[in-house]
Amino acid sequence: MNNCVLLEELLIKKSQQKRRTSPSNFKVRFFVLTKSKLAYYEHRHGKRRTLKGSVELSRIKCVEIVKSDIIIPCQYKYPFQIVHDNYILYVFAPNRESRQRWVLTLKEETRYNNSLASKCHPDFWLDGKWRCCAQTEKMAAGCVVYDPTKNASKKPLPPTPEDNWKLLLDPREAVVIAIYDYEAQNPQELTLQYNEEYYVIDSSEEHWWLIQDKNGHEGYVPSSYLVEKSPENLQVYEWYNKNISRSKAETLLRDEGREGAFMVRDSRQPGMYTVSVFTKALSTDNNPVIKHYHINETTDFPKRYYLAEKHVFDSIPDLINYHQHNAAGLVTRLRYAVSSWRKQAPITAGLSYGKLVINASELTRVQEIGSGQFGVVYLGYLLDKTKVAIKTIREGAMSEEDFIEEAKVLMKLSHPKLVQLYGVCLEDAPISLVFEFMENGCLSDHLRSQRGSFSRETLLGMCLDVCEGMAYLEQNSVIHRDLAARNCLVGESHVVKVSDFGMSRIVLDDQYTSSTGTKFPVKWSAPEVFSYSNYSTKSDVWSFGVLMWEVFSEGKIPYENRTNAEVVEEINAGFRLYKPKLASKAIYEVMSHCWRMGKDERPSFSFLLFQLSEISEFDV
C-alpha cells in the first residue's frame, strides 16, 4: 500500500546545497510520490531511470507555494517548496494546475506529521537571506503562519480537481485588479473596468480566467488584462515596465523626448528595480542623456527603499511619488511616466473566449499585401473595426484537417512577441487564418527601408524581442523551422514579433524530421537541416544567429553572392558569416555560439535571452 503511486511527473528541482560549496543549479527530474516517500530520478529518453534522491514523507515539515517576483531561471515557472529535516527542496512545475496538484496532495499526506512547522517563508532563500523577511539564518523560523490543512481535504485528492478551484487558488492570487478595460464579446464573458477589483474563480486556462465582479456576475476575461492585488505589486502603476531591457527603455524615453520622462523597470539583478530618466540638462552637442538609478534597499526588516540616502521610504510607490515632486539628488524630478504597455491593451488569445471559427460576414478584405508559402495575405477588417491580416491557404497546400490542427496549436500560443491568431474562416474557399496586423511590415523590409537610421541599442532591442518570442516557443516545445527576418513583423516603437508558423509543428520530444522533398531556406538552415532534414529548437537557434546578422547588417542577404550549394560546402568546411559593422564583439560572439556545428553545443533560447539582456545592460 505504501508503494502506491499518487503522482508522477517531470518537474525541475533546484539543488538543495547541502554543503556550503555545493553549486546552485537546476535539473529536470522524474518525480514519483507514494504514500511513504517522494523520490526523484534522472530521466533520459530510452534509458532506465536512475534514483537521484528521496524524502520520507514522515520527515516533511512544510509544503507550500513559493510566491516571488524574481525571474525564474529555468524553463518551469511555478515554484513550490518542501521543507524536510534541515533542508529546503525547491521544485518547479510547468503550470499552475500541476503545482496545485502536487502541493495539495503533499499537504494531504503530511498534515498529521509530528514535526510540522508552525510558520514558513513565502519567498525564496537567496544570496544568504530570506527575500520575504531578510533573516540571514537559513533555518530561521518562518515569517507567515503555516496551515497544513489549508486547501487539504479529508479525502484523497483526485488527479484533476476541476470542481474545487476556489479552494485551489493561492489566497494571495485570488483578488485581482483590471489594468485595462475589456468589453465582453459573448454571454460567456464579463466586462472589465480599469482599476476595479475581481475575484478569481478558475485560473486553470492560461489565457482566459473565470472571474466574479463585486455584484456577483461571473464570466471569462483575458488573463493578461489582470494583475494580482498586492501592496508589493507594481504592475498597477503606469510608470512600471516589467521585463523591458535597458536599450528598449532608452528608445522609449528618447521617443517621448520630454525633460523628466521616466520609467521604473526590472534590474538585471532579480528582485531589484531601476529608475530610468530622460534629461537635456546634461546633454552635449544637443544629445539628451538618459540616467539610470538603482533603487536601493535597507538591510533592516521591514526593508525600505531609497534613491538618495537622505530620503528613505516604506514602499517604491511612495519613493516615486516623492521624486515626482522633488529631484532630491536626481538629475531632474520625475515628471512624465512613460509606459510600454498602457497605451494599448494586449492582443487577446483568440477573438473571444472559446471562439476559433470566424464567420465570413465578420471579415472585410481591403487589399493584397503579400504572398507566402501557403497562399495570399490580405489587409482586412474584423467586425469593421479591427485591422487584421487575412492569410488564405492555397487549395492543396494542406488538408482542411491539417489546417484545423495547425490553428488549434496557434490558438494555444499567446505572447507579446508572437503575432497573435484571432481565428479561422472556413466558409469561403480558400480557407484562411486571421492574424493580428502589424503596421510596419516584415522586419527585413523595415531594416532595408530605414538603413542608416538605427542605433545599435534599437537593433539589439529587435533581437531581444525575437528571442523572447522564440524562448516562449521553446518552452512550449514548438519548432518554428523557418525563422528569418522576413518572417518577423514590426509594430510601433520598433517592436518586433515572430510570425509565420505555417511550417511549425508541436513535438513532445523537441525533434521533427521533415518529410522528403520539403523546401527549406539553406542560407538560414543549420547543417543538420540541409544534410538530414532534421529540425529542433537548436536548428531554430542557428537560424536566430543568422537573423541577428540580418538585423545588425540592416537587412543584407546572408551569403549574398553565393549559391546554396556553395553555402552548404563552406559551412561544412567551417566558414561563418562575418561580423557586421554595427555589431559589437559581444554581440558577434552570441551569433557565433548559435552557429556551432554540433546542435547540442548551441545555447538554448532562454540562455540567449539572458546573454542578450546582459549585453543590453552593459555592452551595447
Coordinates of C-alpha atoms in Angstrom, one line a residue:
M1 CA 0.0 0.0 0.0
N2 CA 2.9 2.4 0.8
N3 CA 4.2 1.9 -2.7
C4 CA 1.0 3.1 -4.3
V5 CA 1.9 5.9 -6.7
L6 CA -0.2 9.0 -6.0
L7 CA 1.5 11.4 -8.5
E8 CA 4.3 11.2 -11.1
E9 CA 5.6 13.9 -13.4
L10 CA 8.6 15.5 -15.0
L11 CA 9.5 18.6 -12.8
I12 CA 12.6 20.7 -12.3
K13 CA 14.4 20.8 -8.9
K14 CA 16.9 23.3 -7.6
S15 CA 19.9 21.8 -5.8
Q16 CA 19.4 21.7 -2.1
Q17 CA 23.1 22.9 -1.5
K18 CA 23.5 20.6 1.5
R19 CA 27.2 21.6 1.6
R20 CA 28.4 25.2 1.5
T21 CA 30.4 24.6 -1.6
S22 CA 27.5 22.9 -3.5
P23 CA 26.6 24.7 -6.8
S24 CA 23.2 26.2 -7.3
N25 CA 21.8 24.6 -10.4
F26 CA 18.5 23.2 -11.8
K27 CA 17.9 19.7 -13.0
V28 CA 14.9 18.1 -14.8
R29 CA 13.9 15.1 -12.7
F30 CA 11.1 12.5 -12.9
F31 CA 9.2 12.8 -9.5
V32 CA 7.2 10.0 -8.1
L33 CA 5.1 10.4 -5.0
T34 CA 3.9 7.4 -3.0
K35 CA 2.2 7.1 0.4
S36 CA 5.6 6.8 2.1
K37 CA 8.1 8.9 0.2
L38 CA 8.8 11.4 -2.6
A39 CA 11.5 10.2 -5.0
Y40 CA 13.1 11.8 -8.0
Y41 CA 15.0 10.1 -10.8
E42 CA 17.3 11.1 -13.6
H43 CA 15.2 10.9 -16.8
R44 CA 16.8 10.1 -20.1
H45 CA 14.7 9.1 -23.1
G46 CA 15.0 5.4 -23.8
K47 CA 17.2 4.6 -20.7
R48 CA 16.5 3.2 -17.3
R49 CA 15.7 5.8 -14.6
T50 CA 18.4 6.4 -12.0
L51 CA 17.3 7.3 -8.5
K52 CA 18.9 10.6 -7.6
G53 CA 17.2 11.3 -4.2
S54 CA 14.2 10.8 -2.0
V55 CA 12.4 12.3 1.0
E56 CA 10.5 10.3 3.5
L57 CA 7.0 11.9 3.9
S58 CA 7.2 11.5 7.7
R59 CA 10.2 13.9 7.8
I60 CA 8.5 16.7 5.9
K61 CA 7.8 19.8 8.0
C62 CA 6.1 22.1 5.4
V63 CA 4.9 22.1 1.8
E64 CA 3.9 25.5 0.3
I65 CA 3.7 27.5 -2.8
V66 CA 6.6 30.0 -3.3
K67 CA 5.4 33.5 -4.1
S68 CA 8.1 35.7 -5.6
D69 CA 8.7 38.4 -8.1
I70 CA 12.2 37.3 -9.1
I71 CA 12.9 36.0 -12.6
I72 CA 12.7 32.2 -12.5
P73 CA 16.0 31.0 -14.2
C74 CA 14.6 27.7 -15.5
Q75 CA 12.0 26.6 -18.0
Y76 CA 9.2 25.9 -15.5
K77 CA 7.9 29.0 -13.7
Y78 CA 5.6 27.7 -10.9
P79 CA 7.7 27.0 -7.8
F80 CA 6.8 25.3 -4.5
Q81 CA 8.9 24.3 -1.5
I82 CA 9.3 21.1 0.5
V83 CA 11.0 21.7 3.9
H84 CA 12.4 18.5 5.4
D85 CA 14.9 17.8 8.1
N86 CA 17.2 20.8 7.8
Y87 CA 16.9 21.3 4.1
I88 CA 14.6 23.1 1.6
L89 CA 13.8 21.4 -1.7
Y90 CA 12.6 23.9 -4.3
V91 CA 10.6 22.3 -7.1
F92 CA 9.3 24.0 -10.3
A93 CA 6.1 22.8 -12.0
P94 CA 5.2 23.5 -15.7
N95 CA 1.9 25.2 -14.9
R96 CA -0.3 26.4 -12.0
E97 CA -2.6 23.3 -12.2
S98 CA 0.4 20.9 -11.8
R99 CA 1.8 22.9 -8.9
Q100 CA -1.5 23.0 -7.1
R101 CA -2.0 19.2 -7.6
W102 CA 1.5 18.5 -6.0
V103 CA 1.1 20.9 -3.1
L104 CA -2.3 19.8 -2.2
T105 CA -1.5 16.1 -2.4
L106 CA 1.7 16.5 -0.3
K107 CA -0.2 18.6 2.3
E108 CA -2.9 15.9 2.5
E109 CA -0.3 13.2 3.0
T110 CA 1.8 15.1 5.6
R111 CA -0.8 17.1 7.5
Y112 CA -0.6 14.8 10.6
N113 CA 3.2 14.7 10.8
N114 CA 4.6 15.3 14.3
S115 CA 7.3 17.7 13.2
L116 CA 5.2 20.1 11.2
A117 CA 6.4 23.7 11.2
S118 CA 4.2 26.4 12.7
K119 CA 5.5 29.1 10.3
C120 CA 7.0 29.2 6.8
H121 CA 8.8 31.5 4.4
P122 CA 6.6 32.5 1.4
D123 CA 9.6 33.7 -0.7
F124 CA 13.0 32.2 -1.7
W125 CA 16.2 31.8 0.3
L126 CA 18.6 33.7 -2.0
D127 CA 22.0 35.3 -1.7
G128 CA 22.3 34.4 2.0
K129 CA 19.0 35.7 3.2
W130 CA 15.2 35.2 3.1
R131 CA 13.7 37.6 0.5
C132 CA 10.5 37.8 2.4
C133 CA 11.8 38.9 5.8
A134 CA 15.6 39.5 5.3
Q135 CA 16.5 37.0 8.0
T136 CA 20.0 35.6 7.4
E137 CA 19.7 32.2 9.1
K138 CA 18.6 29.6 6.5
M139 CA 16.6 27.6 9.1
A140 CA 15.2 30.6 10.9
A141 CA 11.5 30.3 11.8
G142 CA 9.2 31.4 9.0
C143 CA 7.5 34.8 8.9
V144 CA 4.0 33.7 8.0
V145 CA 1.8 31.1 9.6
Y146 CA 1.8 27.7 8.0
D147 CA -1.6 26.0 7.8
P148 CA -1.2 22.3 6.8
T149 CA -5.0 22.0 6.5
K150 CA -5.3 24.9 4.1
N151 CA -6.8 23.6 0.9
A152 CA -6.4 20.0 2.2
S153 CA -9.4 17.7 2.2
K154 CA -10.2 14.6 4.2
K155 CA -10.5 12.5 1.0
P156 CA -7.5 11.8 -1.3
L157 CA -7.1 14.5 -3.9
P158 CA -8.4 13.4 -7.4
P159 CA -6.0 13.7 -10.3
T160 CA -7.8 16.7 -11.8
P161 CA -9.8 18.6 -9.1
E162 CA -11.7 20.7 -11.6
D163 CA -14.6 21.5 -9.3
N164 CA -12.5 22.9 -6.4
W165 CA -10.7 25.9 -7.9
K166 CA -11.9 28.3 -5.3
L167 CA -10.1 26.1 -2.8
L168 CA -7.1 25.5 -5.0
L169 CA -6.3 29.2 -5.6
D170 CA -3.4 30.6 -3.6
P171 CA -5.3 33.2 -1.4
R172 CA -2.8 35.8 -2.4
E173 CA -3.7 35.3 -6.0
A174 CA -7.5 35.2 -5.6
V175 CA -8.2 39.0 -5.8
V176 CA -7.0 40.8 -9.0
I177 CA -7.2 44.3 -10.4
A178 CA -8.0 45.1 -14.1
I179 CA -5.3 47.1 -15.8
Y180 CA -7.3 47.6 -19.0
D181 CA -10.9 47.9 -19.9
Y182 CA -12.4 44.9 -21.7
E183 CA -15.9 44.7 -23.3
A184 CA -17.5 41.2 -23.2
Q185 CA -17.8 39.7 -26.7
N186 CA -20.3 37.0 -25.8
P187 CA -22.5 35.8 -23.0
Q188 CA -19.8 33.7 -21.5
E189 CA -17.5 36.7 -20.9
L190 CA -17.5 39.5 -18.4
T191 CA -16.9 43.2 -19.0
L192 CA -13.8 44.6 -17.2
Q193 CA -13.4 48.1 -15.9
Y194 CA -10.0 49.6 -15.4
N195 CA -8.7 49.6 -11.8
E196 CA -11.7 47.6 -10.5
E197 CA -11.2 44.5 -8.3
Y198 CA -12.4 41.0 -9.1
Y199 CA -12.3 37.5 -7.5
V200 CA -10.7 34.7 -9.5
I201 CA -12.8 31.6 -9.6
D202 CA -10.9 29.4 -12.2
S203 CA -7.4 30.2 -13.5
S204 CA -6.8 26.7 -15.0
E205 CA -6.6 28.1 -18.5
E206 CA -3.5 30.1 -19.2
H207 CA -5.1 32.9 -21.3
W208 CA -8.8 33.1 -20.1
W209 CA -9.8 33.2 -16.5
L210 CA -13.2 32.8 -14.9
I211 CA -13.8 35.7 -12.5
Q212 CA -16.5 37.3 -10.5
D213 CA -17.2 41.1 -10.0
K214 CA -18.4 42.8 -6.9
N215 CA -22.0 42.4 -7.9
G216 CA -21.6 38.6 -8.2
H217 CA -21.6 38.4 -12.0
E218 CA -19.3 35.8 -13.5
G219 CA -17.6 35.4 -16.8
Y220 CA -14.3 34.8 -18.7
V221 CA -11.8 37.6 -19.3
P222 CA -8.3 37.7 -20.8
S223 CA -5.8 36.9 -18.0
S224 CA -3.3 39.3 -19.5
Y225 CA -5.7 42.2 -18.5
L226 CA -5.4 41.3 -14.8
V227 CA -2.7 41.7 -12.1
E228 CA -2.7 40.4 -8.6
K229 CA -3.8 42.8 -5.9
S230 CA -0.8 43.2 -3.6
P231 CA 0.9 46.1 -1.9
E232 CA 4.2 44.9 -3.5
N233 CA 2.8 44.5 -7.0
L234 CA 4.0 47.4 -9.1
Q235 CA 2.1 46.4 -12.3
V236 CA -0.9 48.6 -11.4
Y237 CA 1.3 51.7 -11.9
E238 CA 1.7 53.2 -15.3
W239 CA 5.4 54.1 -14.7
Y240 CA 6.3 50.4 -14.1
N241 CA 7.5 48.5 -17.2
K242 CA 8.1 44.8 -16.4
N243 CA 10.7 42.8 -18.4
I244 CA 11.9 45.7 -20.5
S245 CA 15.6 45.9 -21.5
R246 CA 17.8 49.0 -20.9
S247 CA 18.1 49.5 -24.6
K248 CA 14.3 49.4 -25.1
A249 CA 13.8 51.7 -22.2
E250 CA 16.2 54.2 -23.7
T251 CA 14.4 54.0 -27.1
L252 CA 11.0 54.7 -25.5
L253 CA 12.3 57.6 -23.4
R254 CA 14.0 59.2 -26.4
D255 CA 10.8 58.8 -28.4
E256 CA 9.0 60.6 -25.6
G257 CA 11.7 63.3 -25.7
R258 CA 10.4 65.3 -22.7
E259 CA 12.5 66.6 -19.8
G260 CA 11.9 64.3 -16.8
A261 CA 10.3 61.5 -18.8
F262 CA 10.9 58.4 -16.7
M263 CA 10.0 54.7 -16.0
V264 CA 10.7 52.0 -13.4
R265 CA 11.9 48.7 -14.8
D266 CA 13.3 45.4 -13.6
S267 CA 17.0 45.5 -13.0
R268 CA 19.4 42.8 -14.1
Q269 CA 19.6 41.5 -10.5
P270 CA 16.4 39.6 -9.8
G271 CA 14.0 41.4 -7.4
M272 CA 15.7 44.8 -7.9
Y273 CA 14.5 47.8 -9.8
T274 CA 15.9 50.7 -11.8
V275 CA 14.6 54.2 -12.5
S276 CA 15.5 55.5 -16.0
V277 CA 15.2 59.2 -16.6
F278 CA 15.4 61.4 -19.7
T279 CA 17.1 64.8 -19.4
K280 CA 18.5 67.5 -21.6
A281 CA 20.3 69.2 -18.7
L282 CA 23.5 67.1 -19.1
S283 CA 23.4 67.0 -22.9
T284 CA 26.4 67.7 -25.0
D285 CA 26.1 68.6 -28.7
N286 CA 22.3 68.7 -28.3
N287 CA 22.3 64.9 -27.5
P288 CA 20.0 64.3 -24.5
V289 CA 21.1 61.9 -21.7
I290 CA 19.3 59.0 -20.0
K291 CA 20.4 58.4 -16.4
H292 CA 19.7 55.1 -14.7
Y293 CA 19.3 54.9 -10.9
H294 CA 19.2 51.7 -9.0
I295 CA 16.5 51.6 -6.2
N296 CA 18.4 50.6 -3.1
E297 CA 17.0 48.6 -0.2
T298 CA 17.8 48.9 3.5
T299 CA 19.2 45.8 5.3
D300 CA 16.8 46.0 8.2
F301 CA 13.3 44.5 8.4
P302 CA 10.9 45.5 7.2
K303 CA 13.0 46.8 4.3
R304 CA 12.7 50.3 3.0
Y305 CA 13.7 51.9 -0.3
Y306 CA 15.7 54.9 -1.5
L307 CA 17.5 56.6 -4.4
A308 CA 19.2 59.2 -2.2
E309 CA 20.2 58.1 1.3
K310 CA 18.6 61.1 2.9
H311 CA 15.2 60.2 1.6
V312 CA 14.0 56.7 2.6
F313 CA 10.5 55.3 2.0
D314 CA 8.4 52.3 3.1
S315 CA 7.5 51.4 -0.5
I316 CA 8.6 52.0 -4.1
P317 CA 5.3 53.9 -5.0
D318 CA 6.0 56.2 -2.0
L319 CA 9.5 56.8 -3.3
I320 CA 8.3 57.5 -6.9
N321 CA 5.6 59.9 -5.6
Y322 CA 8.2 61.9 -3.6
H323 CA 10.6 62.2 -6.5
Q324 CA 7.8 63.2 -8.8
H325 CA 7.7 66.4 -6.7
N326 CA 11.4 66.7 -5.7
A327 CA 14.6 66.0 -7.6
A328 CA 16.4 65.4 -4.3
G329 CA 19.7 64.2 -5.8
L330 CA 18.4 63.1 -9.2
V331 CA 19.3 65.0 -12.4
T332 CA 15.7 66.1 -12.6
R333 CA 12.4 65.3 -10.9
L334 CA 10.3 62.6 -12.3
R335 CA 7.8 64.4 -14.5
Y336 CA 6.2 62.2 -17.2
A337 CA 5.6 58.5 -16.7
V338 CA 6.4 56.5 -19.9
S339 CA 4.7 53.2 -20.4
S340 CA 5.4 50.5 -22.9
W341 CA 2.1 48.8 -22.2
R342 CA -0.6 51.2 -21.0
K343 CA -1.5 52.9 -24.3
Q344 CA -2.7 49.8 -26.0
A345 CA -4.3 46.7 -24.4
P346 CA -2.6 43.4 -25.3
I347 CA -3.9 41.2 -28.1
T348 CA -6.2 38.5 -26.7
A349 CA -5.6 34.8 -27.3
G350 CA -8.3 34.5 -30.0
L351 CA -11.1 36.8 -30.8
S352 CA -13.0 35.9 -27.7
Y353 CA -13.3 33.0 -25.2
G354 CA -13.9 29.7 -26.8
K355 CA -14.2 31.1 -30.3
L356 CA -12.0 29.6 -33.1
V357 CA -14.1 30.0 -36.2
I358 CA -14.8 33.5 -37.6
N359 CA -17.8 33.9 -39.9
A360 CA -17.1 35.3 -43.4
S361 CA -19.6 38.1 -42.8
E362 CA -17.4 39.3 -39.9
L363 CA -14.4 39.9 -42.3
T364 CA -13.8 42.6 -44.9
R365 CA -10.9 42.3 -47.3
V366 CA -9.2 45.6 -48.3
Q367 CA -6.2 44.8 -50.4
E368 CA -3.5 42.2 -51.1
I369 CA -0.3 42.9 -49.1
G370 CA 1.8 39.9 -49.9
S371 CA 2.0 36.2 -50.5
G372 CA 3.6 33.3 -48.6
Q373 CA 4.4 29.6 -49.0
F374 CA 0.7 28.6 -48.4
G375 CA -1.2 31.5 -50.1
V376 CA -2.0 35.2 -50.4
V377 CA -2.1 37.6 -47.5
Y378 CA -4.7 40.5 -47.4
L379 CA -5.2 43.5 -45.2
G380 CA -8.7 43.5 -43.8
Y381 CA -11.0 44.4 -41.0
L382 CA -12.6 42.2 -38.4
L383 CA -16.1 43.4 -37.4
D384 CA -15.4 46.6 -39.3
K385 CA -13.1 47.9 -36.6
T386 CA -10.0 45.8 -36.0
K387 CA -7.3 45.8 -38.6
V388 CA -6.2 42.2 -39.4
A389 CA -4.0 40.2 -41.8
I390 CA -6.0 37.5 -43.6
K391 CA -3.8 34.7 -44.7
T392 CA -5.5 32.5 -47.3
I393 CA -4.4 28.9 -47.8
R394 CA -4.0 27.7 -51.4
E395 CA -6.0 24.6 -52.3
G396 CA -3.8 21.6 -51.9
A397 CA -1.3 23.3 -49.7
M398 CA -2.6 21.4 -46.8
S399 CA -5.7 19.4 -46.0
E400 CA -8.6 21.1 -44.0
E401 CA -7.8 18.6 -41.2
D402 CA -4.2 19.8 -41.1
F403 CA -5.3 23.4 -41.3
I404 CA -7.6 23.0 -38.2
E405 CA -4.9 21.2 -36.3
E406 CA -2.4 24.0 -37.0
A407 CA -5.0 26.6 -36.0
K408 CA -5.6 24.8 -32.7
V409 CA -1.8 24.8 -32.0
L410 CA -1.6 28.5 -32.8
M411 CA -4.6 29.4 -30.6
K412 CA -2.8 27.9 -27.6
L413 CA 0.2 30.2 -28.2
S414 CA -0.1 33.7 -26.9
H415 CA 2.8 36.0 -26.1
P416 CA 3.6 39.7 -26.5
K417 CA 6.4 38.9 -29.0
L418 CA 4.3 36.5 -31.2
V419 CA 1.9 37.6 -33.9
Q420 CA -1.5 36.5 -32.5
L421 CA -4.0 34.4 -34.3
Y422 CA -7.6 35.7 -33.9
G423 CA -9.3 32.7 -35.5
V424 CA -10.0 30.9 -38.8
C425 CA -12.6 31.3 -41.6
L426 CA -13.9 28.1 -43.1
E427 CA -17.0 29.3 -45.0
D428 CA -15.5 30.5 -48.3
A429 CA -12.8 29.0 -50.5
P430 CA -9.9 29.3 -49.9
I431 CA -10.0 28.8 -46.2
S432 CA -8.0 31.4 -44.2
L433 CA -6.3 32.3 -40.9
V434 CA -7.0 35.7 -39.4
F435 CA -4.0 37.3 -37.6
E436 CA -3.1 40.5 -35.7
F437 CA -2.0 43.2 -38.2
M438 CA 1.5 44.7 -37.8
E439 CA 1.7 48.2 -39.3
N440 CA 5.3 48.3 -40.3
G441 CA 5.5 45.1 -42.3
C442 CA 8.2 42.5 -42.3
L443 CA 11.5 43.0 -40.4
S444 CA 13.7 42.5 -43.5
D445 CA 12.0 45.3 -45.5
H446 CA 11.8 47.6 -42.4
L447 CA 15.6 47.2 -41.9
R448 CA 16.4 48.0 -45.6
S449 CA 14.0 50.9 -45.9
Q450 CA 15.4 52.7 -42.9
R451 CA 19.0 51.6 -43.3
G452 CA 21.4 54.1 -41.6
S453 CA 18.9 55.4 -39.1
F454 CA 19.1 52.6 -36.5
S455 CA 21.1 52.8 -33.3
R456 CA 22.9 49.8 -32.0
E457 CA 20.5 49.8 -29.0
T458 CA 17.5 49.7 -31.3
L459 CA 18.9 46.8 -33.3
L460 CA 19.7 44.8 -30.1
G461 CA 16.1 45.6 -28.9
M462 CA 14.8 43.9 -32.1
C463 CA 16.9 40.8 -31.4
L464 CA 15.7 40.7 -27.8
D465 CA 12.1 40.8 -29.0
V466 CA 12.6 37.9 -31.3
C467 CA 14.5 36.0 -28.7
E468 CA 11.6 36.5 -26.2
G469 CA 9.1 35.1 -28.7
M470 CA 11.4 32.1 -29.5
A471 CA 12.1 31.4 -25.8
Y472 CA 8.3 31.1 -25.4
L473 CA 8.0 28.7 -28.3
E474 CA 11.0 26.7 -27.0
Q475 CA 9.2 26.5 -23.6
N476 CA 6.1 25.1 -25.3
S477 CA 8.1 22.6 -27.5
V478 CA 7.3 24.4 -30.7
I479 CA 9.8 24.4 -33.6
H480 CA 9.5 27.3 -36.0
R481 CA 11.5 25.8 -38.8
D482 CA 11.7 29.0 -40.9
L483 CA 13.0 31.7 -38.6
A484 CA 14.3 34.7 -40.5
A485 CA 13.8 38.5 -40.6
R486 CA 11.3 38.1 -43.5
N487 CA 9.1 36.0 -41.1
C488 CA 9.1 38.6 -38.3
L489 CA 6.8 41.7 -38.3
V490 CA 7.3 45.2 -36.9
G491 CA 4.9 47.3 -35.0
E492 CA 5.1 50.6 -33.2
S493 CA 8.3 51.7 -31.5
H494 CA 10.3 49.1 -33.4
V495 CA 8.6 46.2 -31.5
V496 CA 9.2 43.0 -33.4
K497 CA 7.0 39.9 -33.2
V498 CA 7.7 36.4 -34.6
S499 CA 5.3 35.3 -37.3
D500 CA 4.7 32.7 -39.9
F501 CA 4.1 29.4 -38.2
G502 CA 3.0 27.7 -41.4
M503 CA 5.8 25.2 -41.0
S504 CA 5.7 24.8 -37.2
R505 CA 4.8 21.5 -35.6
I506 CA 4.3 20.8 -31.9
V507 CA 6.5 17.9 -30.8
L508 CA 6.9 16.4 -27.4
D509 CA 10.5 15.2 -27.9
D510 CA 11.7 18.5 -29.3
Q511 CA 12.7 17.0 -32.7
Y512 CA 10.9 16.8 -36.0
T513 CA 12.3 15.2 -39.2
S514 CA 10.6 16.6 -42.3
S515 CA 9.1 14.6 -45.0
T516 CA 11.0 14.1 -48.2
G517 CA 11.0 17.0 -50.6
T518 CA 10.2 19.8 -48.1
K519 CA 11.7 23.0 -49.3
F520 CA 13.8 25.0 -46.8
P521 CA 15.9 28.2 -47.0
V522 CA 19.5 26.9 -47.0
K523 CA 21.2 30.2 -46.0
W524 CA 19.2 30.2 -42.7
S525 CA 19.4 26.5 -42.1
A526 CA 21.6 24.5 -39.7
P527 CA 23.9 21.8 -41.0
E528 CA 21.6 19.0 -39.7
V529 CA 18.7 20.5 -41.6
F530 CA 20.3 20.8 -45.1
S531 CA 22.1 17.4 -44.6
Y532 CA 19.4 15.3 -42.9
S533 CA 16.2 17.5 -42.8
N534 CA 16.4 17.2 -39.0
Y535 CA 14.7 20.1 -37.2
S536 CA 14.8 21.0 -33.5
T537 CA 14.8 24.1 -31.3
K538 CA 18.6 24.1 -31.8
S539 CA 18.2 24.4 -35.5
D540 CA 16.0 27.4 -34.8
V541 CA 18.9 28.7 -32.7
W542 CA 21.2 28.5 -35.7
S543 CA 18.6 30.5 -37.8
F544 CA 18.3 33.0 -35.0
G545 CA 22.0 33.7 -35.3
V546 CA 21.5 34.4 -39.0
L547 CA 18.6 36.7 -38.1
M548 CA 20.8 38.6 -35.7
W549 CA 23.3 39.0 -38.5
E550 CA 20.5 40.3 -40.8
V551 CA 19.5 42.8 -38.1
F552 CA 22.9 44.2 -37.5
S553 CA 23.7 44.4 -41.2
E554 CA 20.4 46.3 -41.6
G555 CA 18.7 43.9 -43.9
K556 CA 21.5 42.5 -46.0
I557 CA 21.1 39.0 -47.5
P558 CA 23.4 36.4 -45.8
Y559 CA 26.0 34.8 -48.1
E560 CA 24.7 37.3 -50.7
N561 CA 26.9 36.2 -53.7
R562 CA 26.9 32.5 -53.0
T563 CA 24.7 29.7 -54.3
N564 CA 23.0 27.3 -51.9
A565 CA 25.5 24.6 -52.9
E566 CA 28.4 26.9 -52.1
V567 CA 26.9 27.8 -48.8
V568 CA 26.5 24.2 -47.8
E569 CA 30.1 23.4 -48.7
E570 CA 31.5 26.4 -46.9
I571 CA 29.5 25.9 -43.7
N572 CA 30.6 22.2 -43.6
A573 CA 34.2 23.5 -44.0
G574 CA 33.8 25.8 -41.0
F575 CA 33.1 29.1 -42.8
R576 CA 30.8 31.5 -40.9
L577 CA 29.2 34.9 -41.7
Y578 CA 31.5 37.9 -41.0
K579 CA 30.9 40.4 -38.2
P580 CA 28.6 43.3 -39.2
K581 CA 30.0 46.8 -38.6
L582 CA 27.2 47.6 -36.2
A583 CA 27.7 44.5 -34.1
S584 CA 29.9 44.7 -31.0
K585 CA 32.4 41.9 -30.2
A586 CA 30.0 40.6 -27.5
I587 CA 27.0 40.5 -29.9
Y588 CA 29.0 38.7 -32.6
E589 CA 30.1 36.1 -30.1
V590 CA 26.5 35.4 -29.4
M591 CA 25.9 34.9 -33.1
S592 CA 29.0 32.6 -33.3
H593 CA 27.7 30.4 -30.5
C594 CA 24.4 30.0 -32.4
W595 CA 26.5 28.6 -35.4
R596 CA 28.3 25.8 -33.6
M597 CA 28.4 22.7 -35.7
G598 CA 27.0 20.3 -33.1
K599 CA 23.5 21.2 -32.2
D600 CA 23.9 20.2 -28.5
E601 CA 26.8 22.8 -28.3
R602 CA 24.4 25.7 -29.2
P603 CA 22.7 27.7 -26.4
S604 CA 19.0 27.5 -25.6
F605 CA 16.8 30.5 -26.3
S606 CA 16.3 31.0 -22.6
F607 CA 20.1 31.3 -22.2
L608 CA 20.4 33.6 -25.3
L609 CA 17.8 35.8 -23.7
F610 CA 19.9 36.1 -20.6
Q611 CA 23.0 36.8 -22.6
L612 CA 21.4 39.5 -24.7
S613 CA 19.8 41.1 -21.7
E614 CA 23.3 41.3 -20.1
I615 CA 24.7 42.9 -23.2
S616 CA 21.8 45.3 -23.3
E617 CA 22.7 46.5 -19.7
F618 CA 26.5 46.7 -20.0
D619 CA 27.9 46.4 -23.5
V620 CA 25.7 47.6 -26.3

